[in-house]
C-alpha positions as MATLAB code, in Angstrom:
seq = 'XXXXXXXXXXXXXXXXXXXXXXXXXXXXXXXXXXXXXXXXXXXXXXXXXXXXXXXXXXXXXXXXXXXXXXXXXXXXXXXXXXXXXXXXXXXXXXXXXXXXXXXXXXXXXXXXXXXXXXXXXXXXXXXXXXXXXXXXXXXXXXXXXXXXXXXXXXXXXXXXXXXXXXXXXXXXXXXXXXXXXXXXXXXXXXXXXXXXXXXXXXXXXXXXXXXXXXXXXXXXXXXXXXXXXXXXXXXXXXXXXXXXXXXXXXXXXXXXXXXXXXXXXXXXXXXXXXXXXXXXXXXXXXXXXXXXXXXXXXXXXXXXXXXXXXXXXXXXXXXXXXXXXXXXXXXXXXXXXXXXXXXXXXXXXXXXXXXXXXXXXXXXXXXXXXXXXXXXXXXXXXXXXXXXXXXXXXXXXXXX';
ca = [
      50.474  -19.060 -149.660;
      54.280  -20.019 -148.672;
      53.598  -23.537 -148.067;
      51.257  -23.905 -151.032;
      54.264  -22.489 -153.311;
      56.247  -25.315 -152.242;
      53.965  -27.967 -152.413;
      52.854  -26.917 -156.298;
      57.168  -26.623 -157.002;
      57.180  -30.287 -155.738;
      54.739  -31.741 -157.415;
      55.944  -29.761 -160.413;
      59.225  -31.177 -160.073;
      57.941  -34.721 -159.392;
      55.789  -34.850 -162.420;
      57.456  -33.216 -165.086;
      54.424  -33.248 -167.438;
      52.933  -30.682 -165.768;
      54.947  -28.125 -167.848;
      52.689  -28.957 -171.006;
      50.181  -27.575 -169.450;
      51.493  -24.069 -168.886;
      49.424  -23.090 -171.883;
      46.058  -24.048 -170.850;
      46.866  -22.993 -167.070;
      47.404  -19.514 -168.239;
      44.512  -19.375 -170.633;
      42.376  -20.314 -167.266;
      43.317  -17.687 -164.597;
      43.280  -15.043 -167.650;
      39.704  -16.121 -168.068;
      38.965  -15.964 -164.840;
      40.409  -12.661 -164.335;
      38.219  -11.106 -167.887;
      34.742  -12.847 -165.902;
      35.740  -11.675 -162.188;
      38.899   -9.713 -162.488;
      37.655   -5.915 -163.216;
      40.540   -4.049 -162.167;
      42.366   -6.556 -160.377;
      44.200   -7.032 -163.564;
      46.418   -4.024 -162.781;
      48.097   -5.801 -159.961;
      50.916   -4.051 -157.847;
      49.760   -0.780 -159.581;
      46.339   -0.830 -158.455;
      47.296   -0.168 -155.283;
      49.995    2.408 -155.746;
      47.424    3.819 -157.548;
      44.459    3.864 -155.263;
      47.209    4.776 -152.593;
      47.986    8.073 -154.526;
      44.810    9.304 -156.028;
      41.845    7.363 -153.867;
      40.107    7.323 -157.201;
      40.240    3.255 -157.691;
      38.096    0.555 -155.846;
      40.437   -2.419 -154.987;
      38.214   -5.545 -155.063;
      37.895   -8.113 -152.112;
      37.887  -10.366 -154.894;
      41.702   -9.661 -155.517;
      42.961  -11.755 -152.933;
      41.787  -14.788 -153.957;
      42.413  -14.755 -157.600;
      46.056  -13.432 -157.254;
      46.764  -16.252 -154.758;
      44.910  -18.532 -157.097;
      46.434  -17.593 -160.451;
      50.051  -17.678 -158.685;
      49.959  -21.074 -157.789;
      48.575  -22.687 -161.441;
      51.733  -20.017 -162.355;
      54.466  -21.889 -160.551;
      51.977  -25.311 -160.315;
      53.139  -25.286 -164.639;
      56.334  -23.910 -164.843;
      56.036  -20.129 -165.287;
      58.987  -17.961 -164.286;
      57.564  -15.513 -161.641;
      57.394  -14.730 -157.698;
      55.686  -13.800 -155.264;
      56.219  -10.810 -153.686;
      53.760   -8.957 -156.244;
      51.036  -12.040 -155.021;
      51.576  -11.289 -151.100;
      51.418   -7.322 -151.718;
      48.138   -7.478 -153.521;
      46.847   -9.711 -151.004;
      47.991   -7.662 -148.507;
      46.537   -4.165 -150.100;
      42.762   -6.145 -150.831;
      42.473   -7.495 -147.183;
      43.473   -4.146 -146.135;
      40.957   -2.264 -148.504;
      37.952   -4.809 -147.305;
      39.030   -4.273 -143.678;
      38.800   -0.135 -144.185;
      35.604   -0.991 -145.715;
      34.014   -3.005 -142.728;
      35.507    0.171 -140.561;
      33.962    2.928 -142.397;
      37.830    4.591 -142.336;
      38.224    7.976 -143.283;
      40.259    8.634 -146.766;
      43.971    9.164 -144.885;
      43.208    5.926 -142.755;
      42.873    3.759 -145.607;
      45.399    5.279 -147.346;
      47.343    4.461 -144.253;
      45.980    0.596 -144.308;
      47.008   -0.173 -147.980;
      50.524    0.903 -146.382;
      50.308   -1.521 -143.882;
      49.121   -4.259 -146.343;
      52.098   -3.876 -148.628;
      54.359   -3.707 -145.679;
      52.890   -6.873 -144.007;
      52.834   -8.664 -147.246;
      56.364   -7.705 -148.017;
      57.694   -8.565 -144.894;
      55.716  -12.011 -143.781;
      56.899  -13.048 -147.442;
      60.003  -13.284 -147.405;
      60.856  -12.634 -143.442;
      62.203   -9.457 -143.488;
      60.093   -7.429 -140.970;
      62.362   -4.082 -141.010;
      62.514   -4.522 -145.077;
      59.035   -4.233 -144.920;
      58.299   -1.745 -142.864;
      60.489    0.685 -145.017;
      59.538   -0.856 -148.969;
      55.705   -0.134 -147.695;
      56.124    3.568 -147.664;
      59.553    4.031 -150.246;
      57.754    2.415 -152.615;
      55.181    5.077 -152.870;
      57.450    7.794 -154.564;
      60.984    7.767 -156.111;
      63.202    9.820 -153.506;
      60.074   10.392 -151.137;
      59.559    8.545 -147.950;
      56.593    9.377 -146.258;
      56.842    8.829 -142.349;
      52.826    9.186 -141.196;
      52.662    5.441 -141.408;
      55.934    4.786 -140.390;
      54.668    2.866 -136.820;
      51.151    1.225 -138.511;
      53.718   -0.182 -141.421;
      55.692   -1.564 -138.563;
      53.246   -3.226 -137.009;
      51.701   -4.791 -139.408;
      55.136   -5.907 -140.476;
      56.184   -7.350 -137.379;
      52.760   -8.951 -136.508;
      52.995  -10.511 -140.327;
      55.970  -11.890 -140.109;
      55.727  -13.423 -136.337;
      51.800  -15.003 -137.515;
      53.479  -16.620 -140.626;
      57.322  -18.129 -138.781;
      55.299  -18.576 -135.309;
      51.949  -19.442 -135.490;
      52.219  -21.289 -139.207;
      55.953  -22.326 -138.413;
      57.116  -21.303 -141.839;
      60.640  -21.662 -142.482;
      62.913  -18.722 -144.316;
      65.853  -19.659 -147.093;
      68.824  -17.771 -145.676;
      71.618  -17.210 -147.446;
      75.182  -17.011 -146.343;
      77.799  -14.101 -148.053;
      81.255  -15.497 -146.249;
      83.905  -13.465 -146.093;
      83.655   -9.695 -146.480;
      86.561   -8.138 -148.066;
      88.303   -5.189 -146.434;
      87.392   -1.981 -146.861;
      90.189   -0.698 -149.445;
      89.588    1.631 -152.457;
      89.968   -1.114 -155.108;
      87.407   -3.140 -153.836;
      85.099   -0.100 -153.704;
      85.683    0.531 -157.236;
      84.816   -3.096 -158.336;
      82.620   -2.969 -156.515;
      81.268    0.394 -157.761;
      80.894   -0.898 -161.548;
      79.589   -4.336 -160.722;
      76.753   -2.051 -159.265;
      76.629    0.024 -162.307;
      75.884   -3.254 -164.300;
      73.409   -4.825 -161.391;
      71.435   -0.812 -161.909;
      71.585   -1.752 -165.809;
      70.191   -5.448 -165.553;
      67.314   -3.965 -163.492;
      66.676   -1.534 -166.105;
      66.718   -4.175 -168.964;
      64.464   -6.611 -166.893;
      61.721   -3.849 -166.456;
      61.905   -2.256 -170.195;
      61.725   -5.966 -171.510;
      58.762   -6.645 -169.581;
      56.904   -3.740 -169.956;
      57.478   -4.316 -173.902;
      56.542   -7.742 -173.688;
      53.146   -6.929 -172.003;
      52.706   -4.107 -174.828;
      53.232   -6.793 -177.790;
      51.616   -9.919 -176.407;
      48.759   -7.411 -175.949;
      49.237   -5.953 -179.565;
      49.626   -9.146 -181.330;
      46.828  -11.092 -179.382;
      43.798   -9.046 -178.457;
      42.208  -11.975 -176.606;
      44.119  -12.347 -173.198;
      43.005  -16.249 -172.914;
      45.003  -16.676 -176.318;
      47.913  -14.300 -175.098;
      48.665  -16.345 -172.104;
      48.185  -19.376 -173.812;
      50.622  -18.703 -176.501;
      52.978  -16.680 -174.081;
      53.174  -20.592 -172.157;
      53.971  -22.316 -175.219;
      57.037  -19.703 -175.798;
      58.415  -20.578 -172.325;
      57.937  -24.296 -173.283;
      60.145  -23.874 -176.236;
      62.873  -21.879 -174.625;
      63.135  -24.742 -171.878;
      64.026  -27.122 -174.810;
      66.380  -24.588 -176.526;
      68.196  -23.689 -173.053;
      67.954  -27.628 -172.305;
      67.210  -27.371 -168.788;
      64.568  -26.521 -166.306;
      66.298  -24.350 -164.029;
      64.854  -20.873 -164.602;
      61.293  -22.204 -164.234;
      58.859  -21.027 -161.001;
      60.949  -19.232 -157.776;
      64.440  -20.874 -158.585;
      65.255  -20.751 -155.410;
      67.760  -23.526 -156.410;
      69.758  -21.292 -158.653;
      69.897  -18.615 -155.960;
      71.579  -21.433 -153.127;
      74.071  -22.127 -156.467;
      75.141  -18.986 -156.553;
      76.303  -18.895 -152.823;
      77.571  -22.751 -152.693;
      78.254  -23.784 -156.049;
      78.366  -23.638 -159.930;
      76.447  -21.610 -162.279;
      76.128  -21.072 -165.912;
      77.962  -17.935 -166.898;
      74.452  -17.191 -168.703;
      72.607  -17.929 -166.411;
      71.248  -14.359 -165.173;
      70.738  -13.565 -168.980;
      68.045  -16.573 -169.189;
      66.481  -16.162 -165.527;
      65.811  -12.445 -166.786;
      63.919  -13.811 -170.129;
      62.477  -16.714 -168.774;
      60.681  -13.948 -166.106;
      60.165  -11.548 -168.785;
      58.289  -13.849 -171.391;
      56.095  -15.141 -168.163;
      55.046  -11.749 -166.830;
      54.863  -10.146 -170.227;
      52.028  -13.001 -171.031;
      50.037  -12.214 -168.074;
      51.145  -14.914 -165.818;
      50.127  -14.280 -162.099;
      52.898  -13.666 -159.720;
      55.701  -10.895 -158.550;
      58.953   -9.586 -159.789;
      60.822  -10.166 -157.044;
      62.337  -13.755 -155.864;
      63.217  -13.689 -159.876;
      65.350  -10.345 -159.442;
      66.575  -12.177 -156.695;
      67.947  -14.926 -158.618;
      68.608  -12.603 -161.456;
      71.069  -10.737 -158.926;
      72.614  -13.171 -157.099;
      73.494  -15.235 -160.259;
      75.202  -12.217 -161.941;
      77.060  -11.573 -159.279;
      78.537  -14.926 -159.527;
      79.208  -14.543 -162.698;
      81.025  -11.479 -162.347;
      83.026  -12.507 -159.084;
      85.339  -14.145 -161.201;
      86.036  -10.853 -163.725;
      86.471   -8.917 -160.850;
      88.597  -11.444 -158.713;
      86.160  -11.276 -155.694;
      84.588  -13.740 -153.717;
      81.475  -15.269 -155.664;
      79.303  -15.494 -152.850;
      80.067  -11.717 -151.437;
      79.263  -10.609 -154.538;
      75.970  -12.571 -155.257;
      75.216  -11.294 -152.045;
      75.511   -7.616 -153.589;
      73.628   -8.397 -156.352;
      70.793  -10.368 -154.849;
      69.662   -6.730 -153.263;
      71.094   -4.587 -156.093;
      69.216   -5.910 -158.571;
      66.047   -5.606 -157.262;
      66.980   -2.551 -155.615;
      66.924   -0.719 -159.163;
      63.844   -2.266 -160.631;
      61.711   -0.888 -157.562;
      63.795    2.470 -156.750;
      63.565    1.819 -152.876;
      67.532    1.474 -151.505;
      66.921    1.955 -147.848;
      64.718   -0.854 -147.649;
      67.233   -3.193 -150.090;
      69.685   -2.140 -147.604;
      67.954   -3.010 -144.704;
      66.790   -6.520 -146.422;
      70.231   -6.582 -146.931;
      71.247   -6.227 -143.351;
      68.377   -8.891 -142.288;
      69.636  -11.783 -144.626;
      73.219  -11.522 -144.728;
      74.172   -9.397 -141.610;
      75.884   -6.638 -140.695;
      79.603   -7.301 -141.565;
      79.141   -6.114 -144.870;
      76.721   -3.124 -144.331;
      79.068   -0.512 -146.278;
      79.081   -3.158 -149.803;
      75.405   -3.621 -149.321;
      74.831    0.612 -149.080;
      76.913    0.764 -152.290;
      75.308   -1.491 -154.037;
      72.125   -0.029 -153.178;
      72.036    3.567 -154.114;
      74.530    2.930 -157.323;
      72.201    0.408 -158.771;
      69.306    3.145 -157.748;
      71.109    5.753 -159.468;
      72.092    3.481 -162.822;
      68.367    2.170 -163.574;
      67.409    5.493 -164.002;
      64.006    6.737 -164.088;
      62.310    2.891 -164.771;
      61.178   -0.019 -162.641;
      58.508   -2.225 -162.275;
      55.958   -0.842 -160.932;
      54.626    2.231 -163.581;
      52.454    3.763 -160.871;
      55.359    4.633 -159.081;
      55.343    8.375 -158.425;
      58.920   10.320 -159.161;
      59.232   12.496 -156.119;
      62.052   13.791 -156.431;
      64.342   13.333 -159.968;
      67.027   10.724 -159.688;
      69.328   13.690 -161.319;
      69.119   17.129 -160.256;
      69.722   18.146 -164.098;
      66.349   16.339 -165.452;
      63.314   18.581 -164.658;
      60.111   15.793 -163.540;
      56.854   17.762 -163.271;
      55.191   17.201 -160.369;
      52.637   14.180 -160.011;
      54.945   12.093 -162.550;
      54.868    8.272 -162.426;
      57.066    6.273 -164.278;
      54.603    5.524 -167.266;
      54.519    8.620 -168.335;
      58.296    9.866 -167.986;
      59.095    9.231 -170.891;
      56.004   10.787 -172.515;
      57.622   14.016 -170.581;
      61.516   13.041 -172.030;
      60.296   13.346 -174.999;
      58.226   16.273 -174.649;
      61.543   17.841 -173.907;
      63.507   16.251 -176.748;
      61.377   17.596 -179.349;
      61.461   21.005 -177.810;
      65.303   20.751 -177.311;
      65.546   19.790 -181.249;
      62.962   22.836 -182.211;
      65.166   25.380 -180.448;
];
């Protein structure tokens, strides 16, 4: 999957034509998903869903068509990742393997674990990030430990088949200098946080209404996708450039060793948005990545800190709040940039986690325990339907 993500980017990027066909690429896979899909169309969520309640069947037939659709994705220019592609890959080959095994109910619960967690970590090299997303994930402020050694097998054994046996290569990113530890750096870096928590926030609630009115205005998911492609064609002529297409992995290396666009966070996030919202194959999270890292760049130079350092923060807080799970940001954080800066990188994590709120990217994600002690969550609430229960409470708040 790695290596065929770079070899579609390059031949993107030597044939520039290929972006005109965006459209048509999208209209394809969405086709192919309405004839083969059936519930495979639910992505990330499936799982986390099948996971929780044991109620869904997770088709072989996921694997295949997630890795498929991904590519024509970032083959024609789309704005996505591919964490959400390695997961669900992960969860299907897991789900057929329980399958062959005749596994009881709490061992394949147990084996879509270790799928997400060997997904997560082969994908991007970050075995001990894996490990700990695979069960975080589950519920908001719940880890559940009963996997805990499975998850880190399948981790390790991921990512030592995909840098050892296929030789694949990590990008590794360097953060320089850490500051020291004084309580006006905390502070900055405190409300730089704040604002990575409220990106993550914006980037989920934008996709998620996206998705609703692409679906609203085009009932026909071939024409959605289609027309969705056509958008991202035009904002790559208004924006003028072609940087915020596929991974832009790029843009992320720019933010540690170079120049950005002081914007340039702002159109990452709508670029991914406008993709995802379409239908477009592919994950959430390289884009929050570069979504992160270049805001942090940005605001390096309002806070006077070192642009790097804080791209750094913002490359894990970013993502941290549109999936709720700090320990393993942290401990991603720890595995790409170190352990010199290991108090900035906590900081980042649970402040971001705290200032997204109760929202994210995945809406089967359960809300164990409430982010704030002061809102009530009834039991077995996922992030769809908190708000459903917020304003349940509003309208019995304005009654009284």
């Amino acid at each position: 999957f790695l290596e065929g993500l770079e070899y579609v980017t390059d031949l993107r990027n030597l044939h520039p034509w290929l972006l005109f066909g965006l459209p048509l690429g999208g209209a394809f896979v969405s086709y192919l998903y309405l004839k083969l899909g059936k519930n495979s169309s639910k992505g990330n969520n499936l799982i986390l869903e099948q996971i929780h309640e044991g109620q869904e069947t997770i088709p072989l037939r996921m694997a295949p068509l997630v890795l498929f659709g991904t590519l024509v994705t970032h083959l024609f220019g789309g704005s996505a990742g591919r964490e959400g592609t390695a997961v669900q890959m992960g969860g299907s080959l897991a789900e057929a393997f329980g399958r062959i095994l005749k596994v009881s109910a709490k061992d394949r619960k147990m084996l879509l674990i270790c799928g997400i967690s060997g997904g997560f970590g082969s994908i991007f090299g970050t075995p001990l990030a894996g490990t700990v997303f695979g069960l975080e994930v589950l519920a908001i402020g719940l880890i559940s430990h009963e996997a805990l050694i499975p998850a880190f097998v399948a981790s390790m054994v991921g990512d030592l088949v995909t840098t050892s046996f296929w030789g694949v290569h990590h990008i590794h990113y360097e953060m320089g200098p850490v500051p020291d530890f004084s309580l006006g750096v905390v502070l900055k870096v405190v409300l730089a946080s704040a604002l990575f928590g409220l990106t993550s926030l914006v980037f989920s609630e934008l996709t998620h209404f996206l998705k609703k009115m692409y679906t609203k205005i085009f009932k026909n998911p071939m024409l959605k996708s289609a027309c969705g492609g056509l958008i991202v064609i035009g904002l790559v002529y208004v924006v003028g450039t072609r940087d915020y297409l596929g991974l832009s992995i790029p843009l992320i290396q720019q933010s540690f060793n170079g120049d950005i666009p002081s914007l340039a966070f702002l159109w990452k996030l709508l670029f991914t948005s406008l993709t995802l919202g379409a239908g477009f194959q592919g994950g959430e999270v390289t884009p929050l990545f570069g979504i992160g890292a270049t805001l942090g760049h940005t605001l390096a130079e309002v806070f006077g800190l070192y642009a790097p350092f804080l791209a750094a923060l913002g490359f894990i807080a970013v993502f941290c709040g549109a999936t709720s799970t700090p320990i393993a940001c942290f401990i991603m954080g720890i595995e790409l940039f170190g352990s010199y800066g290991a108090e900035y990188l906590f900081i980042a994590c649970i402040v971001s986690y705290l200032a997204s709120g109760h929202t994210g990217i995945y809406t089967s994600q359960k809300i164990g325990i409430s982010k704030v002690h002061s809102i009530h969550v009834p039991e077995g609430t996922t992030l769809a339907t908190v708000k459903q229960h917020k304003k349940k409470l509003a309208d019995k708040a304005a009654e009284g």
